[in-house]
Tab-separated table of C-alpha atoms in Angstrom:
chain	number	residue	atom	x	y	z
E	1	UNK	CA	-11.336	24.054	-1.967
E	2	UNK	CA	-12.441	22.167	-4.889
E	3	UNK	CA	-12.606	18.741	-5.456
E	4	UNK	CA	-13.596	17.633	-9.409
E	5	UNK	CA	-17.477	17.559	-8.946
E	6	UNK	CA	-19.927	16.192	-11.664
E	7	UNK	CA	-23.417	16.717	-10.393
E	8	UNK	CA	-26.744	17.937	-12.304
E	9	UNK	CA	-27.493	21.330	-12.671
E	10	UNK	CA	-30.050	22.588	-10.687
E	11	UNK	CA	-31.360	26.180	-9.776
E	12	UNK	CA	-30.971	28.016	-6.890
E	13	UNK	CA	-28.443	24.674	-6.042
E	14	UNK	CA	-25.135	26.039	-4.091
E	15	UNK	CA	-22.416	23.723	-4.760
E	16	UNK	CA	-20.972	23.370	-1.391
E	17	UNK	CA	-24.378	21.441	-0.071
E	18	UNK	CA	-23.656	18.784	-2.720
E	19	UNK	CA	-21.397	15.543	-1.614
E	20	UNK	CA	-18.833	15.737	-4.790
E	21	UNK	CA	-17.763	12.510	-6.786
E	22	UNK	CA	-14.400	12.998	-7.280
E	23	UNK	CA	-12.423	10.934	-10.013
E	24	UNK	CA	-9.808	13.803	-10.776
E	25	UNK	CA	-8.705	15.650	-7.710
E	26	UNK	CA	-9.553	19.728	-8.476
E	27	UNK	CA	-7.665	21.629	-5.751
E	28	UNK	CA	-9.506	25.002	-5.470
E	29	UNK	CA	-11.086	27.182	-8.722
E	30	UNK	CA	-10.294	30.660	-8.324
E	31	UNK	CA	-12.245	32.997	-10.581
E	32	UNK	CA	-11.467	36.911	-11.236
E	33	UNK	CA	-13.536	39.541	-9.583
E	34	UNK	CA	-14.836	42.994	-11.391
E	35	UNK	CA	-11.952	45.210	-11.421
E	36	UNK	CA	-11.488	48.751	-12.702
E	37	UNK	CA	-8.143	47.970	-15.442
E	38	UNK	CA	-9.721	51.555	-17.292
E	39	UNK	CA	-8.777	54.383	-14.485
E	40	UNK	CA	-5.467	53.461	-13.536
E	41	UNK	CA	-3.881	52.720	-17.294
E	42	UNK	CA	-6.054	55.724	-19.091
E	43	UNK	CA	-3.206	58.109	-20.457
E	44	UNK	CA	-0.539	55.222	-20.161
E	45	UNK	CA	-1.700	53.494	-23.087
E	46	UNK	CA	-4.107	53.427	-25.942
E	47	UNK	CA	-7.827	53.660	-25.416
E	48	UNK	CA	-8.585	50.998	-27.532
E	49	UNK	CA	-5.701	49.159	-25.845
E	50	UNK	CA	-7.363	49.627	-22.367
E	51	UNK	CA	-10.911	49.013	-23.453
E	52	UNK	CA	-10.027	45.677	-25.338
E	53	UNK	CA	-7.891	44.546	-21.729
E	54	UNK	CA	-11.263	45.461	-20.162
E	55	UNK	CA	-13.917	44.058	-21.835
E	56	UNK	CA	-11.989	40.903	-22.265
E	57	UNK	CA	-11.801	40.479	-18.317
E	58	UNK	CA	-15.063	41.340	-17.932
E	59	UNK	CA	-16.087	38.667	-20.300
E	60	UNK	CA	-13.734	36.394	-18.039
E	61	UNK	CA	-15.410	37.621	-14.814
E	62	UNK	CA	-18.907	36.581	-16.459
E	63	UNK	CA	-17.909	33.351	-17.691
E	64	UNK	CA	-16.369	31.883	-14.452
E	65	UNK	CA	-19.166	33.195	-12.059
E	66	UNK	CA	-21.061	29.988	-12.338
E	67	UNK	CA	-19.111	27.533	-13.699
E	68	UNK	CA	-19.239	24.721	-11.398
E	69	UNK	CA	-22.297	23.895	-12.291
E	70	UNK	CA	-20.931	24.364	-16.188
E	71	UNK	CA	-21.077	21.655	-18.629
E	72	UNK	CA	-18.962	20.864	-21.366
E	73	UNK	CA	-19.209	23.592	-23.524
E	74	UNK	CA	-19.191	26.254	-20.664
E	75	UNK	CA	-15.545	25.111	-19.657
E	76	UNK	CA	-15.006	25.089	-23.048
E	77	UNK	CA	-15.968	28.591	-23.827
E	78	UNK	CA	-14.348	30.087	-20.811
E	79	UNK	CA	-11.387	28.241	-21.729
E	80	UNK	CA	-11.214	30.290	-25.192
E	81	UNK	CA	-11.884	33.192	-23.431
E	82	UNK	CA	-9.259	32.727	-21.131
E	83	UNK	CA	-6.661	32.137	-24.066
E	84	UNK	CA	-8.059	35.227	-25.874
E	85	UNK	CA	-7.015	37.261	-21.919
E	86	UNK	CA	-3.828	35.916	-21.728
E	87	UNK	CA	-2.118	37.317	-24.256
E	88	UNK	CA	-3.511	40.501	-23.516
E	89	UNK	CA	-2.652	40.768	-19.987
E	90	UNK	CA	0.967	39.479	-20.707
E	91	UNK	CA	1.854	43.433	-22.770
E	92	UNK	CA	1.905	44.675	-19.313
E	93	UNK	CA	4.482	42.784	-17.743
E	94	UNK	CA	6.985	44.217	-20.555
E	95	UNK	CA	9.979	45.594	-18.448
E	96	UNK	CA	9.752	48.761	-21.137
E	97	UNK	CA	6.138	49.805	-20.287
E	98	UNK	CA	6.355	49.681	-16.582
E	99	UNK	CA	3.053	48.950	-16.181
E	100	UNK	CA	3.409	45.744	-14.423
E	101	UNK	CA	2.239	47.262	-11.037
E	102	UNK	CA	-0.001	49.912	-12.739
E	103	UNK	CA	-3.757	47.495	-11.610
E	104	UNK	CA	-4.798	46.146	-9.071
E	105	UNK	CA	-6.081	42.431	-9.984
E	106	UNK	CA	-8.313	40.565	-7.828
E	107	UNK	CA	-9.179	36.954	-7.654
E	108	UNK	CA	-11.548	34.977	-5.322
E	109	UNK	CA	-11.633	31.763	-4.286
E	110	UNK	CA	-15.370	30.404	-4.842
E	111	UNK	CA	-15.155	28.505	-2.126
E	112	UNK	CA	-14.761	30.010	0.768
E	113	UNK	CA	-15.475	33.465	-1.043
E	114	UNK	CA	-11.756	34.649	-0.235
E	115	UNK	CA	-9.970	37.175	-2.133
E	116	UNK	CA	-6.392	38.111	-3.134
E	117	UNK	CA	-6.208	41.408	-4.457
E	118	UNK	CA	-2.261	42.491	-5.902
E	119	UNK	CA	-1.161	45.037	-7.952
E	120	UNK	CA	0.890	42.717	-10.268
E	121	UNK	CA	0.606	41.774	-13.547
E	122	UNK	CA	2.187	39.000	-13.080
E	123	UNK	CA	-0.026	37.999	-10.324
E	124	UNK	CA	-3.061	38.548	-13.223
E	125	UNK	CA	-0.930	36.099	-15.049
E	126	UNK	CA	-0.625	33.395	-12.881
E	127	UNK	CA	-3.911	33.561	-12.246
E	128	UNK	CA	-5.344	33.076	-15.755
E	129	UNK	CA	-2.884	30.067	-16.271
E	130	UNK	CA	-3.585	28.429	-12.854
E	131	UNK	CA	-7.659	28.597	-14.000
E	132	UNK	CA	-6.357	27.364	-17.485
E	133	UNK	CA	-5.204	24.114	-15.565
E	134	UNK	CA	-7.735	24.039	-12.889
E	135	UNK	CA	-10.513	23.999	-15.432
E	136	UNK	CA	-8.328	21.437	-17.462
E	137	UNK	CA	-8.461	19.168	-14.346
E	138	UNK	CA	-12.770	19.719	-14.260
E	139	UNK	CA	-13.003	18.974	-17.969
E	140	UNK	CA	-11.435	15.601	-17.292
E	141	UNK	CA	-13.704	14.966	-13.709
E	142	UNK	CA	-16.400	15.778	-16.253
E	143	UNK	CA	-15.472	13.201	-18.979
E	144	UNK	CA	-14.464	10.353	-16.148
E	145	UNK	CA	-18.486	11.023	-14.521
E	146	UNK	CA	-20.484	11.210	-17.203
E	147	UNK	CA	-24.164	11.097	-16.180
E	148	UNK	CA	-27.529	10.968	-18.039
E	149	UNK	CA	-29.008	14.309	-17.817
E	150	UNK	CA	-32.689	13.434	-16.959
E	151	UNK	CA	-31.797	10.874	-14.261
E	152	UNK	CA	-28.552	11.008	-13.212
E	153	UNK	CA	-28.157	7.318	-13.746
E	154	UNK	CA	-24.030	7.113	-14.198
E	155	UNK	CA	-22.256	5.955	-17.887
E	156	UNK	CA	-19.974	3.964	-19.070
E	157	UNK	CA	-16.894	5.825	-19.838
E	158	UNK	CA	-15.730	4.972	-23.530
E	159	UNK	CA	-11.855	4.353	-24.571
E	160	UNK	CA	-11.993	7.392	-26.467
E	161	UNK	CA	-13.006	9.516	-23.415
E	162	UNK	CA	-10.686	8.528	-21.386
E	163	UNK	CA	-7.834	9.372	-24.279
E	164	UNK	CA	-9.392	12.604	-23.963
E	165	UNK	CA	-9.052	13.001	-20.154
E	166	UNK	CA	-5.234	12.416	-20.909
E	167	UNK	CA	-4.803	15.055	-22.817
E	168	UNK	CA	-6.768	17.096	-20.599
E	169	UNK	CA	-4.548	15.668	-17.993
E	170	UNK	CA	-1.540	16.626	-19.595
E	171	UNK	CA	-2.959	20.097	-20.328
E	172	UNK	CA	-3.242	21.296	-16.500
E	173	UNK	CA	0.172	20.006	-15.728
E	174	UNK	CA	1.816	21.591	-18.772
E	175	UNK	CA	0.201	24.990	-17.270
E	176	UNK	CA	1.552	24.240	-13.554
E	177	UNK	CA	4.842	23.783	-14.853
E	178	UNK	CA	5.358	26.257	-17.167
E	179	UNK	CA	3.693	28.145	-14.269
E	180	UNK	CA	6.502	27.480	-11.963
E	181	UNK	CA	8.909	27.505	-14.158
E	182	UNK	CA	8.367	30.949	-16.059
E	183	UNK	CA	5.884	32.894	-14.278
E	184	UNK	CA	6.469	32.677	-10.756
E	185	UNK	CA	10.527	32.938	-11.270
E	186	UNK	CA	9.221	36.838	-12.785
E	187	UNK	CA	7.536	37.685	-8.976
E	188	UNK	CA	9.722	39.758	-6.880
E	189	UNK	CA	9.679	37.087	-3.210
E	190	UNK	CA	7.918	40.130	-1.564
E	191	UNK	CA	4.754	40.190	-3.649
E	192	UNK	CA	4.718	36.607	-3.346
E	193	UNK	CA	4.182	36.639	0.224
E	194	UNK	CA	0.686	38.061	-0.251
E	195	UNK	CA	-0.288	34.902	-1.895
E	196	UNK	CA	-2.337	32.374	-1.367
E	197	UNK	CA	-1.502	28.783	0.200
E	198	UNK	CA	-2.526	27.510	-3.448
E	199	UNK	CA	0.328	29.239	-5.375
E	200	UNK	CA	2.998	28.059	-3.225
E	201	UNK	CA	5.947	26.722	-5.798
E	202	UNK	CA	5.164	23.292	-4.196
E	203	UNK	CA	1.490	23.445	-4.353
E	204	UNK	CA	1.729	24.245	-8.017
E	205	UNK	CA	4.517	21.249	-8.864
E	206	UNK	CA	2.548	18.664	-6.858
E	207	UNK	CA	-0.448	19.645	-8.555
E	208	UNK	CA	1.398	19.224	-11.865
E	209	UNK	CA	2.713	15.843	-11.204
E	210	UNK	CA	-0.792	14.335	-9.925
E	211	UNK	CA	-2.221	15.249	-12.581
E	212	UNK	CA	0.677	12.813	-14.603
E	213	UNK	CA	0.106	10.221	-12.155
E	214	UNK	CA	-3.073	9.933	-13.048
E	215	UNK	CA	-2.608	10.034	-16.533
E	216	UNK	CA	-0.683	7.113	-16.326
E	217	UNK	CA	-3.665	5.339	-13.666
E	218	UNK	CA	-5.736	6.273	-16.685
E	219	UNK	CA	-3.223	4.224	-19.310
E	220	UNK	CA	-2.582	1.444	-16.767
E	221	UNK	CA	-6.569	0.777	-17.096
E	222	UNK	CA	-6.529	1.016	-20.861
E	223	UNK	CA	-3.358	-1.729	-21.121
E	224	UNK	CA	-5.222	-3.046	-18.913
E	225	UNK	CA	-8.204	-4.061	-20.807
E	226	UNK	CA	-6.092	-4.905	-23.969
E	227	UNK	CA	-5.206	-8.527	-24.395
E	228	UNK	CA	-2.082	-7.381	-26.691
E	229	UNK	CA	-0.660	-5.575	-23.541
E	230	UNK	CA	1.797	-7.374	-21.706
E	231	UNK	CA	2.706	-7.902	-18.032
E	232	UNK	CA	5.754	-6.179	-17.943
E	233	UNK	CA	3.875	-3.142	-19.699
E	234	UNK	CA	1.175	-3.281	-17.000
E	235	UNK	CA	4.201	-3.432	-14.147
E	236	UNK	CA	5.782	-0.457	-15.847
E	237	UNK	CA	2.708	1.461	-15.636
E	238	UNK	CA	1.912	0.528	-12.096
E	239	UNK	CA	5.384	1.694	-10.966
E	240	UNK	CA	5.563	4.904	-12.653
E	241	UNK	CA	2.036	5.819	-11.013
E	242	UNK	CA	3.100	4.616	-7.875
E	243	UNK	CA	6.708	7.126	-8.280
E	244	UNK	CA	4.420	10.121	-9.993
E	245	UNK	CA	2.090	9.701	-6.363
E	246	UNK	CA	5.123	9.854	-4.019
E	247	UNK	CA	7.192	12.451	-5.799
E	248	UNK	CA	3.901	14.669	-5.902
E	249	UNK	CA	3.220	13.739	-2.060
E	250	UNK	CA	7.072	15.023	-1.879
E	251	UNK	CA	6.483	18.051	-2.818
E	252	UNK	CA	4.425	19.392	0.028
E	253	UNK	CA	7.428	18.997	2.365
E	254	UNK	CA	8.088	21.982	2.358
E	255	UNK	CA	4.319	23.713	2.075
E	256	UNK	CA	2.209	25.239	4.180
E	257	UNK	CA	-0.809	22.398	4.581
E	258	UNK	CA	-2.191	23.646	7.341
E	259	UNK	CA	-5.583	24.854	6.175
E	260	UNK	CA	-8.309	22.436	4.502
E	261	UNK	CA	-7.135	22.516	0.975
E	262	UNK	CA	-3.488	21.544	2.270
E	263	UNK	CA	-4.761	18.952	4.572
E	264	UNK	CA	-7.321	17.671	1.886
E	265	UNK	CA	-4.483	17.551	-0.633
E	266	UNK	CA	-2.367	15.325	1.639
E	267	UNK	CA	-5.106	12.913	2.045
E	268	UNK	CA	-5.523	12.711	-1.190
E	269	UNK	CA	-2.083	12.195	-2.260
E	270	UNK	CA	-2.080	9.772	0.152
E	271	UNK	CA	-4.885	7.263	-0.864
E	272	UNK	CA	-4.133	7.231	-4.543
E	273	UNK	CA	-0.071	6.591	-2.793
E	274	UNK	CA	-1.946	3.898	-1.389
E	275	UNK	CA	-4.152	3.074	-3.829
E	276	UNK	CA	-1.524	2.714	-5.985
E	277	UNK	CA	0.659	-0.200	-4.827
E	278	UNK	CA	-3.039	-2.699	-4.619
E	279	UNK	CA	-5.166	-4.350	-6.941
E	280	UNK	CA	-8.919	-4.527	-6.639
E	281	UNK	CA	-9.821	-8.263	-7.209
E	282	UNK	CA	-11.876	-10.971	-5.516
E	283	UNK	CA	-10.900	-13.447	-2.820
E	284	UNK	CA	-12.059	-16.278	-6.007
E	285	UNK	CA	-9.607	-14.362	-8.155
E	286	UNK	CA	-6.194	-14.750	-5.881
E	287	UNK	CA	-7.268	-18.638	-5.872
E	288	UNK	CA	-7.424	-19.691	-9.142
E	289	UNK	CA	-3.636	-16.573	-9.552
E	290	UNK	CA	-2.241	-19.077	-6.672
E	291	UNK	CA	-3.635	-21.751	-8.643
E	292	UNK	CA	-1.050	-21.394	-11.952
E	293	UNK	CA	-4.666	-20.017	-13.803
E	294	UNK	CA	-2.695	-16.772	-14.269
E	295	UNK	CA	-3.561	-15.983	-17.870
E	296	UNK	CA	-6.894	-16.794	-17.893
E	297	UNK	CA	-7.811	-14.392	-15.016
E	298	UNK	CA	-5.976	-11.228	-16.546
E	299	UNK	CA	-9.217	-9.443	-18.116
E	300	UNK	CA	-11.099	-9.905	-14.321
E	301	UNK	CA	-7.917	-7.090	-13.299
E	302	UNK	CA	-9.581	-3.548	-13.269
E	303	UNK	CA	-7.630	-0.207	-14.356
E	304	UNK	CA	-6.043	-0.454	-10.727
E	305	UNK	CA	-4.172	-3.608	-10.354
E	306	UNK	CA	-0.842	-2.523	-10.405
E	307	UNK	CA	2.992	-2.632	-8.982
E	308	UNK	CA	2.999	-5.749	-6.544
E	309	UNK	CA	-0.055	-7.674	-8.183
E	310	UNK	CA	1.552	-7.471	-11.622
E	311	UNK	CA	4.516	-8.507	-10.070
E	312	UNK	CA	3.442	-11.669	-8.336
E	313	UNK	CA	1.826	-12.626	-11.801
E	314	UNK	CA	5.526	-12.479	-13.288
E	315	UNK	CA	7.138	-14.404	-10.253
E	316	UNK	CA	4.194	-17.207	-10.504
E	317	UNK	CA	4.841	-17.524	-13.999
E	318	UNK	CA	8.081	-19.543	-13.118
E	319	UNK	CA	8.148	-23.466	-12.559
E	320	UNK	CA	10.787	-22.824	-9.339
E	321	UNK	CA	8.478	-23.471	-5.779
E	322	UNK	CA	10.181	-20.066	-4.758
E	323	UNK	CA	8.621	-17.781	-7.539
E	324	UNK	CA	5.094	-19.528	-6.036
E	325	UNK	CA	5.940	-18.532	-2.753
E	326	UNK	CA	7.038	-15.241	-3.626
E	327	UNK	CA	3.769	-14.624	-5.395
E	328	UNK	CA	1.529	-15.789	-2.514
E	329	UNK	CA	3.643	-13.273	-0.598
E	330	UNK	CA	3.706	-10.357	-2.912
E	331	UNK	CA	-0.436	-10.782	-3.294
E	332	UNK	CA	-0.458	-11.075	0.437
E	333	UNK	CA	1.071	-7.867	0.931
E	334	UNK	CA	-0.975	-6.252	-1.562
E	335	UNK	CA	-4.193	-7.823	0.625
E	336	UNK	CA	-2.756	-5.224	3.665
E	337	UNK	CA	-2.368	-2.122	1.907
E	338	UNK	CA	-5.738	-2.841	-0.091
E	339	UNK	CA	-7.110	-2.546	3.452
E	340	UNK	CA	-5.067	0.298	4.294
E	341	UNK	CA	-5.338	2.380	0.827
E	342	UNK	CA	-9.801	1.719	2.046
E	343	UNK	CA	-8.934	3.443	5.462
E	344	UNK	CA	-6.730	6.354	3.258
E	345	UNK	CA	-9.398	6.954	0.902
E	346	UNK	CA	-12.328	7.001	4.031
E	347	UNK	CA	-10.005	9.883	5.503
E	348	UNK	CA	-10.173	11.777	2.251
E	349	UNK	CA	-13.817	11.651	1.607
E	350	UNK	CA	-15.085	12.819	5.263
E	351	UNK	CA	-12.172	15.687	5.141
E	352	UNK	CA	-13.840	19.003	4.760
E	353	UNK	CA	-15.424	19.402	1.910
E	354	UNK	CA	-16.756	16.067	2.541
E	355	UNK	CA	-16.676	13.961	-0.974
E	356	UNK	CA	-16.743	10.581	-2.386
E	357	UNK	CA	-14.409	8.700	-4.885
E	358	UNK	CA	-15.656	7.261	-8.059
């Protein structure tokens, strides 16, 4: 199981003995392995038919062999080759050719080397949009960890990046739904039971709506750090990415999360549940907020101050003694579940594969 990893590229470097900085969650990469598409369709359709289907996977299959330790323009370029597949692969699910079973596909996980081999086109399908997203969710880990290529040293990530890493964002989870929405409706339930844990219906929809919770995490620090933004804005934002974190967290009720990428899923979903609901200030900073010094302290709040924090500014923004008490007590509950979002996101880094947050 994958989580997003920016690291520098070394030789002879295997991924999995690298502690991973994760800033966008990245479930598991699956990548195809060689198969023979030529022998089984020859005589069923065209030759140049078949040899275009093949040398476009194998261009696939070359592309994705290394690409966690791709840059930029390698997810890039496998990402165009991946749209050139698709469309491809999708002329034999057409009920007319009944060639939908005609291959065998296979597709490993890289990492614990596991494969799924099907003879379903459909199966190729899901596959190539499921990378689509999965390498959607590593372009934006990329653009959220930028390092300096000689040293390491980490970046400041500009506004404009992290506009980018929404759309990226909102890229993956288009492909997870429309995934679970129009492909995996097409898979008879009996070749579906020969998939993985990863392309459970609720694996792909939670999946899909983490990825718009942390779109909006990403907006909540941009309003954030702009003084025309208001409170009730910032609230807004806070409580949507705390509902987008539970509704996603939901949607493993019903999934097998047995196995590490399940269990490190939960935890994840978890912490940023956590993570969520509590802002990320100093001890000096809740003073002088108790203190009526409210707008003064509002560009000290980082990207995660959210639902209860931006609440207690609103109730200590009125002259009754109640909205002051209520304040104290909202920022006193979000003092506990700061603690307890620390202990959530401890659990998630030392879960195998051990990582650490940004």
């Amino acid at each position: 199981m994958g989580c997003g990893a920016s690291v520098p590229n070394g030789k002879g470097r295997k991924r999995r003995s690298v502690v991973q900085e994760v800033a966008v969650f990245i479930p598991t990469i699956r990548v195809p392995v060689a198969t023979d598409v030529v022998q089984p369709l020859r005589g069923l359709v065209s030759k140049e038919l078949v040899d275009r289907l093949a040398t476009l996977r194998t261009n696939v299959v070359a592309l994705a062999e290394d690409i966690y330790h791709g840059d930029m323009s390698a997810v890039s370029e496998l990402q165009r080759a991946l749209e050139e597949y698709l469309p491809v692969v999708l002329g034999l699910t057409a009920k007319e050719s009944r060639l939908e079973a005609s291959v065998q596909f296979n597709w490993r996980t890289i990492d614990d080397d596991k494969d799924c081999c099907l003879a379903s086109a459909w199966y190729e399908v899901l596959s190539v949009v499921h990378m689509m997203a999965m390498l959607a969710l590593f372009e934006a880990n990329l653009k959220l960890i930028p390092r300096d290529g000689q040293n390491g040293i980490e970046k400041k990530v500009s506004e404009d990046s992290k506009k980018d890493v929404v759309d990226s964002l909102l890229r993956a989870s288009g492909c997870l739904d429309y995934s679970v929405h129009h492909i995996l409706v097409k898979i008879p339930a009996q070749t579906k039971k020969g998939f993985p844990s990863y392309l459970q219906e609720g694996m792909l929809e939670a999946i899909s709506i983490q990825s718009l919770a942390q779109c909006v995490e990403i907006q909540l620090g941009l309003a954030s750090d702009c003084e025309k933004a208001t409170l009730s804005v910032k609230r807004r934002l806070a409580c949507e990415q705390v509902s987008y974190f539970s509704k996603a967290h939901y949607c493993l009720s019903g999934c097998d999360t047995s196995d590490s990428y399940g269990k490190k899923l939960l935890l994840f979903l978890n912490w940023k549940c956590m993570d969520a609901k509590v802002p990320r200030i100093t001890t000096q900073t809740l003073k002088l907020l108790i203190c009526d010094i409210i707008n003064t302290m509002l560009h000290l709040i980082t990207f995660q101050a959210v639902a209860y924090y931006y609440h207690a500014l609103v109730l200590d923004k009125g002259s009754e003694p109640t909205n002051h008490i209520s304040a104290v007590c909202c920022l006193s509950a979000a003092d506990d579940l700061l603690a307890e979002s620390k202990r959530a996101c401890l659990s998630f880094c030392l879960a195998n594969p051990i990582t650490r947050s940004d």
